[in-house]
């Protein structure tokens, strides 16, 4: 079946540096990808919707300059956390929609980010 | 506005018991999709089921079954003869036909004790 892959699964970075997380749809073309953030014991919080070839649509309260999203191809979207701080430490997970109307949605494995 | 409510924050049962996870949704659309995902401790979200609003037939897949009731706007999930491996957080989600994004419930943390 369809698979969405995220990389890296775990990343530790120093405060002030930037880190990039990749989300790939492995066997289908995803015109739309989504990025979520999840705090411990909480639900998924949608950060942005990424459409191939256009600018991402960010949810209210999400800093677009801090969380840069690029969706340059139909199989790859990237999230770059710029100038990371410890409060950015979290679980980030992407998803990609497939099919007419985008009603089949698959999630990546997620990426654990720790900023020290 | 869309909303998904999973009133049960945590459930703990003993292995082999049956357990039902509740999901109540709100939407103004007549065409929508409902989902259940499982999130084990490793973090990934595992797709379990998608049901569209026009299909009210109950679904059974092994020990898993789903009861979709439009009259009560509910899409409940039952695990029969639960096993320790079923321990995870389970999310119910809603997507309107014309919308791109999923709306998630708060999740139910299910613990199956041996």
Short mmCIF file of C-alpha atoms in Angstrom, two decimals:
data_model
loop_
_atom_site.label_atom_id
_atom_site.label_comp_id
_atom_site.label_asym_id
_atom_site.label_seq_id
_atom_site.Cartn_x
_atom_site.Cartn_y
_atom_site.Cartn_z
CA UNK A 1 0.00 0.00 0.00
CA UNK A 2 0.88 3.65 -0.02
CA UNK A 3 3.71 4.66 2.23
CA UNK A 4 4.81 7.98 3.55
CA UNK A 5 8.34 8.17 4.87
CA UNK A 6 9.84 10.76 7.15
CA UNK A 7 13.49 11.44 7.78
CA UNK A 8 15.14 11.73 10.20
CA UNK A 9 13.22 9.81 12.83
CA UNK A 10 15.25 11.39 15.61
CA UNK A 11 17.29 14.54 15.58
CA UNK A 12 19.12 16.47 18.25
CA UNK A 13 20.34 19.94 17.41
CA UNK A 14 21.90 22.84 19.22
CA UNK A 15 19.89 25.89 20.06
CA UNK A 16 20.13 28.48 17.32
CA UNK A 17 20.72 26.05 14.51
CA UNK A 18 18.28 24.96 11.83
CA UNK A 19 17.06 21.47 11.15
CA UNK A 20 15.30 20.02 8.14
CA UNK A 21 12.78 17.19 8.17
CA UNK A 22 11.79 15.43 4.97
CA UNK A 23 8.48 13.84 4.12
CA UNK A 24 8.24 11.60 1.08
CA UNK A 25 5.38 9.75 -0.50
CA UNK A 26 7.05 6.58 -1.72
CA UNK A 27 4.68 5.12 -4.24
CA UNK A 28 2.16 7.78 -5.04
CA UNK A 29 2.08 11.43 -6.00
CA UNK A 30 0.84 13.66 -3.24
CA UNK A 31 -0.38 17.03 -4.38
CA UNK A 32 -1.08 17.95 -0.80
CA UNK A 33 0.97 17.25 2.30
CA UNK A 34 0.35 18.31 5.86
CA UNK A 35 2.65 19.01 8.76
CA UNK A 36 1.60 18.43 12.34
CA UNK A 37 3.17 18.99 15.69
CA UNK A 38 2.33 16.89 18.70
CA UNK A 39 3.13 17.69 22.31
CA UNK A 40 3.28 14.88 24.86
CA UNK A 41 -0.09 13.37 25.63
CA UNK A 42 -1.86 15.74 23.30
CA UNK A 43 -3.54 15.49 19.95
CA UNK A 44 -2.02 16.43 16.65
CA UNK A 45 -1.88 20.12 15.91
CA UNK A 46 -1.94 21.04 12.24
CA UNK A 47 0.82 23.48 11.44
CA UNK A 48 0.43 23.95 7.71
CA UNK A 49 -0.96 22.57 4.50
CA UNK A 50 1.55 22.22 1.72
CA UNK A 51 0.47 22.14 -1.91
CA UNK A 52 2.99 21.20 -4.56
CA UNK A 53 4.38 24.17 -6.37
CA UNK A 54 2.78 26.81 -4.19
CA UNK A 55 3.30 28.44 -0.85
CA UNK A 56 2.19 26.58 2.21
CA UNK A 57 -0.92 27.64 4.07
CA UNK A 58 -0.12 28.08 7.74
CA UNK A 59 -2.55 27.66 10.60
CA UNK A 60 -3.17 30.59 12.88
CA UNK A 61 -0.43 31.06 15.40
CA UNK A 62 2.23 29.16 13.46
CA UNK A 63 5.23 31.29 12.55
CA UNK A 64 5.87 30.86 8.86
CA UNK A 65 9.35 32.34 9.10
CA UNK A 66 10.30 29.88 11.77
CA UNK A 67 8.78 26.79 10.24
CA UNK A 68 9.69 26.89 6.57
CA UNK A 69 7.82 24.47 4.40
CA UNK A 70 8.79 23.57 0.87
CA UNK A 71 6.86 21.25 -1.44
CA UNK A 72 8.96 21.28 -4.57
CA UNK A 73 7.82 17.98 -6.02
CA UNK A 74 4.84 15.68 -5.92
CA UNK A 75 6.65 13.28 -3.65
CA UNK A 76 8.62 15.49 -1.29
CA UNK A 77 7.83 18.14 1.26
CA UNK A 78 10.31 19.53 3.76
CA UNK A 79 9.90 21.29 7.07
CA UNK A 80 12.80 23.41 8.26
CA UNK A 81 12.80 24.61 11.83
CA UNK A 82 14.94 27.72 11.75
CA UNK A 83 16.92 29.05 14.70
CA UNK A 84 15.60 26.24 16.83
CA UNK A 85 15.06 26.72 20.55
CA UNK A 86 14.34 24.19 23.27
CA UNK A 87 10.64 25.02 23.14
CA UNK A 88 10.60 23.76 19.55
CA UNK A 89 11.40 20.29 20.84
CA UNK A 90 8.48 18.16 19.86
CA UNK A 91 7.21 15.33 17.69
CA UNK A 92 6.62 16.43 14.12
CA UNK A 93 4.63 14.28 11.75
CA UNK A 94 3.63 14.70 8.16
CA UNK A 95 0.83 13.26 6.11
CA UNK A 96 0.03 13.03 2.43
CA UNK A 97 -3.30 12.73 0.72
CA UNK A 98 -4.02 10.45 -2.17
CA UNK A 99 -6.88 9.88 -4.53
CA UNK A 100 -9.76 11.94 -5.80
CA UNK A 101 -10.63 14.59 -3.28
CA UNK A 102 -7.63 13.63 -1.19
CA UNK A 103 -9.74 11.44 1.03
CA UNK A 104 -7.13 8.78 1.62
CA UNK A 105 -4.58 10.16 4.04
CA UNK A 106 -1.41 8.43 5.16
CA UNK A 107 1.01 9.53 7.83
CA UNK A 108 4.75 9.34 8.07
CA UNK A 109 6.56 7.75 10.97
CA UNK A 110 7.15 11.08 12.62
CA UNK A 111 10.30 12.88 13.70
CA UNK A 112 11.36 13.51 17.27
CA UNK A 113 13.19 16.83 17.53
CA UNK A 114 15.19 17.70 20.62
CA UNK A 115 16.83 21.11 20.82
CA UNK A 116 19.55 21.39 23.43
CA UNK B 1 -17.64 24.14 12.16
CA UNK B 2 -16.06 20.74 12.35
CA UNK B 3 -15.36 19.10 15.66
CA UNK B 4 -14.44 15.65 16.89
CA UNK B 5 -14.91 14.65 20.50
CA UNK B 6 -13.34 11.65 22.12
CA UNK B 7 -14.66 11.92 25.63
CA UNK B 8 -12.59 9.06 27.02
CA UNK B 9 -9.12 10.38 27.75
CA UNK B 10 -7.79 7.11 29.10
CA UNK B 11 -9.10 3.57 29.28
CA UNK B 12 -7.47 0.67 31.04
CA UNK B 13 -8.73 -2.89 30.76
CA UNK B 14 -7.45 -6.36 31.36
CA UNK B 15 -6.38 -8.46 28.42
CA UNK B 16 -9.17 -10.34 26.63
CA UNK B 17 -11.80 -7.85 27.64
CA UNK B 18 -13.78 -6.05 24.97
CA UNK B 19 -13.41 -2.29 24.86
CA UNK B 20 -15.23 0.45 22.97
CA UNK B 21 -13.73 3.81 22.14
CA UNK B 22 -16.25 6.55 21.56
CA UNK B 23 -16.12 9.22 18.88
CA UNK B 24 -18.71 11.93 18.33
CA UNK B 25 -18.39 14.41 15.51
CA UNK B 26 -19.93 17.65 14.32
CA UNK B 27 -20.09 18.92 10.77
CA UNK B 28 -22.46 20.87 8.57
CA UNK B 29 -21.47 19.03 5.43
CA UNK B 30 -23.57 16.17 4.14
CA UNK B 31 -20.57 14.48 2.58
CA UNK B 32 -17.67 13.75 4.86
CA UNK B 33 -15.20 11.08 5.85
CA UNK B 34 -14.42 9.59 9.22
CA UNK B 35 -11.15 7.97 10.16
CA UNK B 36 -9.58 6.03 12.98
CA UNK B 37 -5.83 5.97 13.52
CA UNK B 38 -3.71 4.06 16.02
CA UNK B 39 -0.61 5.69 17.49
CA UNK B 40 1.65 3.21 19.31
CA UNK B 41 4.43 4.44 21.62
CA UNK B 42 6.84 4.68 18.69
CA UNK B 43 4.79 7.59 17.38
CA UNK B 44 3.70 6.74 13.89
CA UNK B 45 0.03 6.96 13.01
CA UNK B 46 -1.36 3.73 11.67
CA UNK B 47 -4.41 4.03 9.46
CA UNK B 48 -7.22 1.75 10.61
CA UNK B 49 -10.32 2.73 8.69
CA UNK B 50 -11.99 5.37 6.56
CA UNK B 51 -15.74 5.58 6.27
CA UNK B 52 -17.74 7.98 4.11
CA UNK B 53 -20.94 9.56 5.28
CA UNK B 54 -23.11 7.63 2.89
CA UNK B 55 -22.01 4.24 4.11
CA UNK B 56 -23.54 3.42 7.45
CA UNK B 57 -22.78 -0.25 7.34
CA UNK B 58 -20.83 -1.46 10.30
CA UNK B 59 -17.37 -2.71 9.54
CA UNK B 60 -15.54 -5.66 11.03
CA UNK B 61 -11.90 -6.44 10.56
CA UNK B 62 -10.67 -9.25 12.71
CA UNK B 63 -10.97 -8.17 16.33
CA UNK B 64 -11.79 -4.61 15.29
CA UNK B 65 -15.25 -3.32 14.52
CA UNK B 66 -16.73 0.07 13.89
CA UNK B 67 -20.25 1.31 14.48
CA UNK B 68 -21.24 4.35 12.44
CA UNK B 69 -24.49 6.00 13.55
CA UNK B 70 -25.38 9.18 11.66
CA UNK B 71 -28.42 9.71 13.85
CA UNK B 72 -26.15 10.26 16.85
CA UNK B 73 -23.13 11.54 14.88
CA UNK B 74 -21.00 8.80 16.32
CA UNK B 75 -18.35 6.51 14.93
CA UNK B 76 -17.36 4.16 17.72
CA UNK B 77 -14.57 1.64 17.63
CA UNK B 78 -14.65 -1.70 19.44
CA UNK B 79 -11.79 -4.04 20.07
CA UNK B 80 -12.88 -7.56 20.91
CA UNK B 81 -10.73 -9.81 23.05
CA UNK B 82 -8.17 -7.08 23.58
CA UNK B 83 -4.46 -7.84 23.59
CA UNK B 84 -1.49 -6.06 25.12
CA UNK B 85 -0.36 -5.05 21.63
CA UNK B 86 -3.53 -3.02 21.29
CA UNK B 87 -2.15 -0.57 23.84
CA UNK B 88 -1.82 2.76 22.07
CA UNK B 89 -3.44 6.12 21.61
CA UNK B 90 -6.36 6.00 19.21
CA UNK B 91 -7.48 9.03 17.27
CA UNK B 92 -10.77 9.61 15.53
CA UNK B 93 -10.73 12.19 12.74
CA UNK B 94 -13.12 13.93 10.37
CA UNK B 95 -12.65 15.38 6.92
CA UNK B 96 -15.34 17.23 5.02
CA UNK B 97 -15.60 16.50 1.31
CA UNK B 98 -14.53 19.97 0.30
CA UNK B 99 -11.83 20.38 2.91
CA UNK B 100 -8.21 19.40 2.63
CA UNK B 101 -7.40 18.81 6.24
CA UNK B 102 -8.35 16.36 8.94
CA UNK B 103 -9.85 17.43 12.21
CA UNK B 104 -8.68 15.21 15.04
CA UNK B 105 -10.21 14.31 18.33
CA UNK B 106 -8.10 14.53 21.45
CA UNK B 107 -7.33 10.85 21.38
CA UNK B 108 -7.99 8.01 23.79
CA UNK B 109 -5.07 6.34 25.50
CA UNK B 110 -5.85 2.65 25.73
CA UNK B 111 -3.87 0.43 28.07
CA UNK B 112 -4.35 -3.30 27.97
CA UNK B 113 -2.98 -4.96 31.08
CA UNK B 114 -1.83 -8.57 31.04
#
